[in-house]
Short mmCIF file of C-alpha atoms in Angstrom, two decimals:
data_model
loop_
_atom_site.label_atom_id
_atom_site.label_comp_id
_atom_site.label_asym_id
_atom_site.label_seq_id
_atom_site.Cartn_x
_atom_site.Cartn_y
_atom_site.Cartn_z
CA MET A 1 21.45 1.03 -9.40
CA LYS A 2 21.12 4.19 -10.16
CA ARG A 3 18.45 6.51 -8.86
CA ALA A 4 15.75 6.86 -10.14
CA PHE A 5 15.21 10.18 -12.42
CA PRO A 6 13.85 12.65 -10.97
CA LEU A 7 9.95 13.86 -11.78
CA THR A 8 10.41 17.32 -10.27
CA LEU A 9 7.07 19.75 -12.09
CA PRO A 10 8.54 20.70 -14.99
CA TYR A 11 8.81 16.64 -15.90
CA VAL A 12 5.11 16.61 -14.34
CA LEU A 13 2.96 18.79 -15.61
CA PRO A 14 4.10 17.51 -19.74
CA LEU A 15 3.17 14.42 -18.63
CA ALA A 16 0.03 14.89 -17.58
CA GLU A 17 -1.53 16.84 -20.11
CA THR A 18 0.27 14.67 -22.83
CA ALA A 19 -2.17 11.80 -20.45
CA GLU A 20 -4.97 13.50 -21.40
CA ARG A 21 -5.14 15.40 -24.20
CA ASP A 22 -7.04 13.25 -26.23
CA GLY A 23 -9.84 12.51 -23.26
CA ARG A 24 -9.66 9.06 -23.34
CA ALA A 25 -10.46 6.69 -20.11
CA ILE A 26 -6.35 5.86 -19.69
CA GLY A 27 -4.88 8.92 -20.00
CA VAL A 28 -8.14 10.49 -17.58
CA ARG A 29 -7.02 8.12 -15.33
CA ASP A 30 -2.99 7.82 -16.03
CA SER A 31 -2.99 12.46 -15.58
CA ALA A 32 -4.72 12.04 -11.95
CA LEU A 33 -2.61 9.62 -10.94
CA PHE A 34 0.86 11.18 -12.14
CA VAL A 35 0.22 14.59 -10.55
CA PHE A 36 -1.32 12.27 -7.16
CA PHE A 37 1.74 9.86 -7.28
CA TYR A 38 3.97 13.85 -7.35
CA ARG A 39 2.14 15.18 -4.58
CA PHE A 40 1.61 12.53 -2.60
CA LEU A 41 5.61 12.13 -2.52
CA ALA A 42 4.70 8.46 -1.80
CA ARG A 43 6.80 5.06 -1.97
CA SER A 44 5.05 2.99 -4.70
CA ASN A 45 3.84 0.20 -2.83
CA GLU A 46 1.21 3.11 -1.02
CA ASP A 47 0.38 4.83 -4.17
CA VAL A 48 -1.02 1.43 -5.83
CA ASN A 49 -2.62 -0.12 -2.84
CA LEU A 50 -4.80 3.02 -2.56
CA ASP A 51 -7.96 2.91 -2.58
CA ILE A 52 -11.38 5.52 -2.98
CA GLU A 53 -12.88 5.18 0.32
CA ASP A 54 -8.90 6.64 1.90
CA LEU A 55 -9.59 9.80 0.16
CA ALA A 56 -12.13 13.09 1.06
CA ILE A 57 -11.71 15.74 -1.74
CA GLY A 58 -12.67 18.60 -0.75
CA VAL A 59 -12.45 22.34 -2.79
CA ASP A 60 -9.21 22.89 -2.44
CA ARG A 61 -7.75 19.39 -0.45
CA ILE A 62 -7.36 16.49 -0.92
CA THR A 63 -7.57 14.31 2.59
CA VAL A 64 -5.41 11.05 2.52
CA SER A 65 -5.81 8.08 4.99
CA LEU A 66 -3.66 5.83 5.57
CA ASP A 67 -4.03 2.39 8.43
CA LYS A 68 -0.77 1.47 9.19
CA ASP A 69 -0.75 -2.30 6.30
CA LYS A 70 -0.49 0.57 3.59
CA THR A 71 2.34 2.65 4.12
CA ASP A 72 5.89 1.57 6.30
CA GLN A 73 5.21 3.13 9.79
CA ASN A 74 3.30 2.10 12.41
CA GLU A 75 0.72 3.88 13.16
CA ASP A 76 -2.39 5.49 11.27
CA GLN A 77 -1.92 8.91 9.43
CA THR A 78 -3.72 11.34 7.76
CA LEU A 79 -2.04 13.59 4.95
CA VAL A 80 -3.09 16.91 3.89
CA LEU A 81 -2.31 16.87 0.04
CA MET A 82 -2.91 21.16 -0.99
CA ASP A 83 -3.69 21.71 -4.69
CA ARG A 84 -2.66 24.16 -6.58
CA PRO A 85 -3.46 25.32 -10.07
CA GLY A 86 -1.02 24.30 -12.14
CA PRO A 87 -1.33 20.07 -10.88
CA ALA A 88 -4.23 20.72 -10.77
CA LEU A 89 -4.84 16.78 -8.32
CA VAL A 90 -8.46 18.46 -7.41
CA PRO A 91 -9.86 18.65 -10.74
CA ARG A 92 -8.25 15.52 -12.11
CA ILE A 93 -8.92 13.30 -9.19
CA ARG A 94 -12.43 14.04 -9.45
CA ARG A 95 -12.56 13.63 -12.95
CA TRP A 96 -11.67 10.34 -12.53
CA LEU A 97 -13.49 8.64 -9.93
CA ALA A 98 -16.63 10.43 -11.97
CA HIS A 99 -15.40 8.07 -15.11
CA LEU A 100 -15.21 4.82 -12.40
CA ALA A 101 -18.15 6.24 -10.51
CA VAL A 102 -20.22 6.02 -13.83
CA HIS A 103 -19.68 2.26 -13.99
CA GLY A 104 -20.70 2.07 -10.25
CA ILE A 105 -17.74 1.79 -9.12
CA THR A 106 -16.85 4.03 -5.97
CA GLU A 107 -14.99 1.49 -3.70
CA GLY A 108 -12.06 -0.13 -4.05
CA SER A 109 -8.77 0.26 -5.87
CA LEU A 110 -7.99 3.50 -6.23
CA PHE A 111 -5.82 2.84 -9.31
CA ARG A 112 -6.69 0.30 -11.61
CA HIS A 113 -7.14 -1.46 -14.33
CA LEU A 114 -8.66 -0.35 -17.42
CA LEU A 115 -9.99 -1.78 -20.87
CA LYS A 116 -8.89 -0.84 -24.62
CA ASN A 117 -12.94 0.40 -23.99
CA GLY A 118 -12.53 2.67 -20.94
CA GLN A 119 -14.20 0.15 -19.54
CA PRO A 120 -12.85 -0.55 -15.60
CA ALA A 121 -11.51 -4.17 -15.67
CA ILE A 122 -13.16 -5.10 -12.59
CA GLY A 123 -11.98 -9.27 -11.47
CA PHE A 124 -9.98 -8.43 -14.72
CA ARG A 125 -6.54 -9.33 -13.47
CA ALA A 126 -8.14 -11.75 -10.68
CA THR A 127 -7.20 -14.96 -12.84
CA VAL A 128 -4.00 -13.49 -13.86
CA ASP A 129 -2.80 -11.38 -10.52
CA THR A 130 -4.79 -12.75 -6.97
CA GLU A 131 -2.47 -10.80 -5.14
CA ARG A 132 -2.67 -8.12 -7.23
CA GLY A 133 -6.66 -8.24 -8.02
CA ASP A 134 -8.32 -4.77 -9.00
CA TYR A 135 -5.14 -2.73 -8.36
CA LEU A 136 -2.75 -1.08 -10.47
CA ARG A 137 -0.18 -3.11 -10.65
CA PRO A 138 3.43 -0.98 -10.25
CA LYS A 139 4.63 -2.26 -13.18
CA VAL A 140 1.68 -1.36 -15.56
CA VAL A 141 2.53 2.20 -14.09
CA ARG A 142 6.26 1.85 -14.77
CA GLU A 143 5.03 1.49 -18.96
CA ARG A 144 2.49 4.19 -18.84
CA LEU A 145 4.99 6.77 -17.25
CA LYS A 146 7.14 5.30 -19.52
CA HIS A 147 4.81 5.73 -23.32
CA TRP A 148 4.19 9.04 -22.13
CA PHE A 149 7.09 10.05 -20.87
CA ALA A 150 8.09 9.72 -24.71
CA LYS A 151 4.92 11.18 -26.19
CA ALA A 152 5.90 14.43 -24.58
CA GLU A 153 9.67 13.69 -25.50
CA LEU A 154 10.77 14.19 -22.35
CA ALA A 155 14.92 13.38 -22.22
CA THR A 156 16.44 11.94 -18.45
CA ASP A 157 20.38 11.98 -17.49
CA GLY A 158 20.66 8.63 -18.03
CA CYS A 159 19.26 7.51 -15.12
CA PRO A 160 15.74 5.27 -15.58
CA VAL A 161 12.06 6.19 -15.36
CA SER A 162 10.50 4.87 -12.56
CA SER A 163 7.50 5.13 -10.54
CA GLN A 164 10.07 6.60 -7.94
CA GLY A 165 10.53 9.00 -9.71
CA PHE A 166 7.61 10.83 -8.06
CA ARG A 167 9.01 10.62 -4.55
CA ALA A 168 12.64 11.95 -6.26
CA GLY A 169 11.12 14.58 -7.78
CA ALA A 170 9.18 15.66 -5.19
CA ALA A 171 11.96 15.65 -2.56
CA THR A 172 13.86 17.45 -6.13
CA ASP A 173 11.56 20.39 -5.79
CA LEU A 174 11.24 20.94 -2.14
CA ALA A 175 14.87 20.62 -1.76
CA GLU A 176 15.73 23.11 -4.34
CA HIS A 177 12.66 25.61 -3.05
CA ASN A 178 14.88 25.95 0.53
CA ALA A 179 12.51 22.86 2.63
CA THR A 180 14.84 22.21 5.53
CA ALA A 181 15.80 18.72 6.09
CA LYS A 182 12.58 17.70 9.22
CA GLN A 183 10.43 19.45 6.35
CA ILE A 184 11.20 16.52 3.39
CA ALA A 185 11.19 13.77 5.90
CA VAL A 186 7.96 14.84 7.31
CA ALA A 187 6.53 15.52 3.53
CA GLY A 188 7.78 11.66 2.66
CA ARG A 189 7.09 9.99 5.58
CA TRP A 190 10.56 8.68 6.25
CA LYS A 191 11.70 8.01 9.31
CA GLU A 192 13.48 10.97 12.10
CA ASP A 193 17.12 8.85 12.22
CA SER A 194 16.47 8.54 8.31
CA THR A 195 19.80 10.81 5.86
CA ILE A 196 18.73 10.28 2.82
CA PRO A 197 16.81 14.05 2.82
CA GLU A 198 19.96 15.62 3.59
CA ARG A 199 22.08 13.58 1.79
CA VAL A 200 20.39 12.84 -0.85
CA TYR A 201 18.46 15.89 -1.42
CA LEU A 202 19.04 18.84 0.18
CA ARG A 203 22.99 19.17 0.24
CA PRO A 204 23.19 18.22 -3.71
CA ALA A 205 19.95 20.97 -4.02
CA LYS A 206 22.62 23.64 -1.39
CA ALA A 207 26.01 22.86 -4.25
CA ALA A 208 23.24 23.89 -6.62
CA GLN A 209 22.73 26.96 -5.39
CA HIS A 210 25.80 28.14 -4.50
CA ASP A 211 28.44 26.90 -6.99
CA VAL A 212 32.30 27.64 -5.33
CA PHE A 213 33.32 27.87 -8.57
CA SER A 214 30.36 31.00 -9.42
CA VAL A 215 33.06 33.21 -7.59
CA ILE A 216 35.29 32.51 -10.76
CA PRO A 217 34.61 35.03 -13.80
CA THR A 218 33.66 33.89 -17.04
CA ASN A 219 35.43 36.94 -19.36
CA THR A 220 38.62 36.65 -18.65
CA PRO A 221 41.35 36.60 -21.46
CA ASP A 222 41.96 34.05 -23.84
CA PRO A 223 45.44 32.81 -23.45
CA ALA A 224 48.28 33.53 -24.74
#
């Protein structure tokens, strides 16, 4: 099975910008979702199970409180997601929360289904999917991602586009900018004995940065 295409920042930013361009509610939601998923560096099930009250929005950061029921870890966690001008995580999440607040929603599922008119579909999924309720289904996230990926005219290397790509993309960016395996593991909440940060992200990044073939000159004469 192919790994998800890594949605690094050069992909996340045009995705977010394309989604929010026309100002529609669904684009506001998707734009916030894309930058949050990337910065949160979470497993797909953690992203879609968050509640509004799990977040504390600051001027330059978002603090996320995760209880052990929403993560694979064995204890509650508090994560601080610092903002930056490019992703504009705080403004995008604030804009999405403001849309929900207009409709009287200030608690419950963070990323939820919308009707075509932009109104939150309160209880809309209950008759179809009693397990998920108002929480956005991973399938919908994948569909919206593919939709905006095509709209932004982005292309992959053949690997599939899925929400797991945000986790892979963030880890790839960290590896390519000299983060250690331990730092990547902490950011993505991998288990202490996991080999994934080193094997999947760090080694390929180091190999690309230190290509052994780079010592061979490319201006040699053509063979006779």
